[in-house]
Short mmCIF file of C-alpha atoms in Angstrom, two decimals:
data_model
loop_
_atom_site.label_atom_id
_atom_site.label_comp_id
_atom_site.label_asym_id
_atom_site.label_seq_id
_atom_site.Cartn_x
_atom_site.Cartn_y
_atom_site.Cartn_z
CA MET A 1 29.82 84.65 -20.43
CA ALA A 2 27.38 85.80 -23.06
CA TYR A 3 28.60 84.92 -26.53
CA THR A 4 27.76 84.46 -30.20
CA GLU A 5 29.46 82.45 -32.92
CA LYS A 6 29.70 83.20 -36.62
CA GLU A 7 31.16 81.01 -39.35
CA VAL A 8 32.82 82.69 -42.32
CA VAL A 9 34.56 81.34 -45.40
CA ALA A 10 37.50 83.62 -46.18
CA GLU A 11 37.11 85.09 -49.65
CA THR A 12 39.80 86.92 -51.59
CA ASN A 13 41.22 87.24 -55.08
CA GLN A 14 44.64 86.52 -53.62
CA PHE A 15 45.99 83.55 -51.70
CA HIS A 16 46.48 85.58 -48.51
CA VAL A 17 43.51 87.33 -46.88
CA SER A 18 44.26 90.99 -46.17
CA ASN A 19 44.31 92.00 -42.51
CA VAL A 20 41.88 94.77 -43.46
CA GLN A 21 39.37 92.13 -44.62
CA LEU A 22 39.48 90.57 -41.17
CA TYR A 23 38.01 93.77 -39.70
CA GLU A 24 34.97 93.25 -41.94
CA TYR A 25 34.61 89.64 -40.74
CA LEU A 26 34.79 90.81 -37.13
CA ASP A 27 32.15 93.47 -37.78
CA GLU A 28 29.87 90.92 -39.44
CA ALA A 29 30.28 88.63 -36.42
CA ARG A 30 29.03 91.45 -34.16
CA THR A 31 25.77 91.91 -36.14
CA ASP A 32 23.60 90.04 -33.61
CA TRP A 33 25.12 92.12 -30.80
CA TYR A 34 24.23 95.34 -32.64
CA LYS A 35 20.63 94.16 -33.10
CA TYR A 36 20.33 93.08 -29.46
CA ILE A 37 21.66 96.41 -28.19
CA ARG A 38 19.19 98.34 -30.37
CA ILE A 39 16.33 96.23 -28.98
CA ALA A 40 17.55 97.24 -25.51
CA GLY A 41 16.84 100.83 -26.58
CA VAL A 42 20.25 102.33 -27.34
CA GLU A 43 22.59 102.64 -30.30
CA PRO A 44 26.00 100.90 -30.22
CA VAL A 45 28.94 102.92 -31.52
CA LEU A 46 32.40 101.43 -31.98
CA VAL A 47 34.94 103.61 -30.16
CA HIS A 48 37.98 101.33 -30.05
CA ILE A 49 39.22 98.14 -31.64
CA ARG A 50 42.52 96.34 -31.15
CA VAL A 51 43.40 93.25 -33.15
CA ASP A 52 46.31 90.89 -32.54
CA PHE A 53 47.15 88.81 -35.60
CA LYS A 54 48.42 85.35 -34.65
CA LYS A 55 48.41 83.29 -37.89
CA GLU A 56 48.03 84.03 -41.56
CA ILE A 57 44.56 83.53 -43.05
CA PHE A 58 44.31 82.04 -46.52
CA SER A 59 41.63 82.13 -49.19
CA LYS A 60 38.85 79.61 -48.53
CA ASP A 61 39.86 79.10 -44.88
CA ARG A 62 36.78 78.34 -42.82
CA LEU A 63 36.77 80.71 -39.87
CA GLN A 64 34.76 80.63 -36.70
CA ILE A 65 34.49 83.93 -34.85
CA ARG A 66 33.50 83.70 -31.19
CA THR A 67 32.30 86.93 -29.62
CA SER A 68 31.89 87.27 -25.88
CA LEU A 69 31.12 90.02 -23.40
CA GLU A 70 34.26 90.84 -21.47
CA ARG A 71 33.49 93.98 -19.42
CA VAL A 72 30.69 96.45 -18.83
CA GLY A 73 31.36 100.04 -17.86
CA SER A 74 28.94 102.88 -17.22
CA THR A 75 28.49 104.04 -20.85
CA SER A 76 30.41 101.38 -22.77
CA PHE A 77 31.16 97.69 -22.84
CA THR A 78 33.93 95.52 -24.23
CA LEU A 79 33.57 92.48 -26.46
CA LYS A 80 36.32 89.91 -27.00
CA GLN A 81 36.47 88.19 -30.37
CA LEU A 82 38.48 85.07 -31.19
CA VAL A 83 39.02 84.00 -34.80
CA MET A 84 39.70 80.27 -35.20
CA ASN A 85 40.51 78.49 -38.47
CA GLN A 86 39.28 75.04 -39.55
CA LYS A 87 42.23 73.46 -37.70
CA ASP A 88 40.97 75.13 -34.49
CA GLU A 89 44.05 77.39 -34.48
CA LEU A 90 43.77 80.93 -33.16
CA THR A 91 44.39 83.24 -36.12
CA ALA A 92 43.46 86.55 -34.46
CA SER A 93 41.96 88.03 -31.34
CA ALA A 94 40.23 91.37 -30.97
CA GLU A 95 39.09 93.68 -28.19
CA VAL A 96 36.19 95.89 -29.22
CA VAL A 97 34.79 98.74 -27.13
CA LEU A 98 31.26 99.88 -27.94
CA ALA A 99 29.73 103.01 -26.41
CA THR A 100 25.99 103.20 -25.88
CA ILE A 101 24.32 106.36 -27.12
CA ASP A 102 20.82 107.80 -27.28
CA ARG A 103 19.55 107.35 -30.84
CA GLU A 104 17.93 110.77 -31.05
CA LYS A 105 20.32 112.99 -29.08
CA ARG A 106 23.48 111.12 -30.19
CA THR A 107 24.94 111.43 -26.67
CA LYS A 108 26.34 108.73 -24.38
CA VAL A 109 23.90 106.95 -22.11
CA THR A 110 24.19 104.28 -19.43
CA VAL A 111 24.56 100.70 -20.66
CA PRO A 112 21.09 99.11 -20.35
CA ASN A 113 20.52 96.47 -17.70
CA GLU A 114 19.73 93.94 -20.46
CA ILE A 115 23.39 94.15 -21.51
CA ARG A 116 24.75 94.49 -17.97
CA ASN A 117 22.87 91.34 -16.91
CA LEU A 118 24.57 89.30 -19.64
CA GLN A 119 27.77 89.36 -17.56
CA ASP A 120 26.17 86.79 -15.26
CA ASN A 121 24.41 84.75 -17.97
CA PRO A 122 26.26 81.47 -18.57
CA PHE A 123 23.84 80.54 -21.38
CA GLY A 124 24.76 83.37 -23.70
CA LEU A 125 22.96 85.97 -25.74
CA ASP A 126 19.26 85.22 -26.25
CA LEU A 127 19.09 85.42 -30.03
CA SER A 128 15.35 84.68 -30.03
CA LEU A 129 14.81 88.35 -29.20
CA ILE A 130 16.25 89.52 -32.52
CA LYS A 131 14.62 87.16 -35.02
#
């Protein structure tokens, strides 16, 4: 599966990290995906997100967010995100559906083959394309 990894240090003024803050971490971990999709010629738009919270996240926890391509439809695709803490414990998992739209017309378009082909790529997302 195509994937990316992002490391984050949880930051908060409180001991417990708000569940709302986790959505920002997840979004940040999808940044390379957004860039890659734009290079493929379309705009990614988040249309659905579901998060399952498994363990509490505390201030200064070191988190690793693994993002992988789960499914590709005709005009959207689904990413799976796993949030692991420094003890390699699953703290949250997310399912994120992104629609692909034409940048100018702002209407749905077919998922580009560059994204579709990642389903069969065991080596992951080619980040050299977005540097």
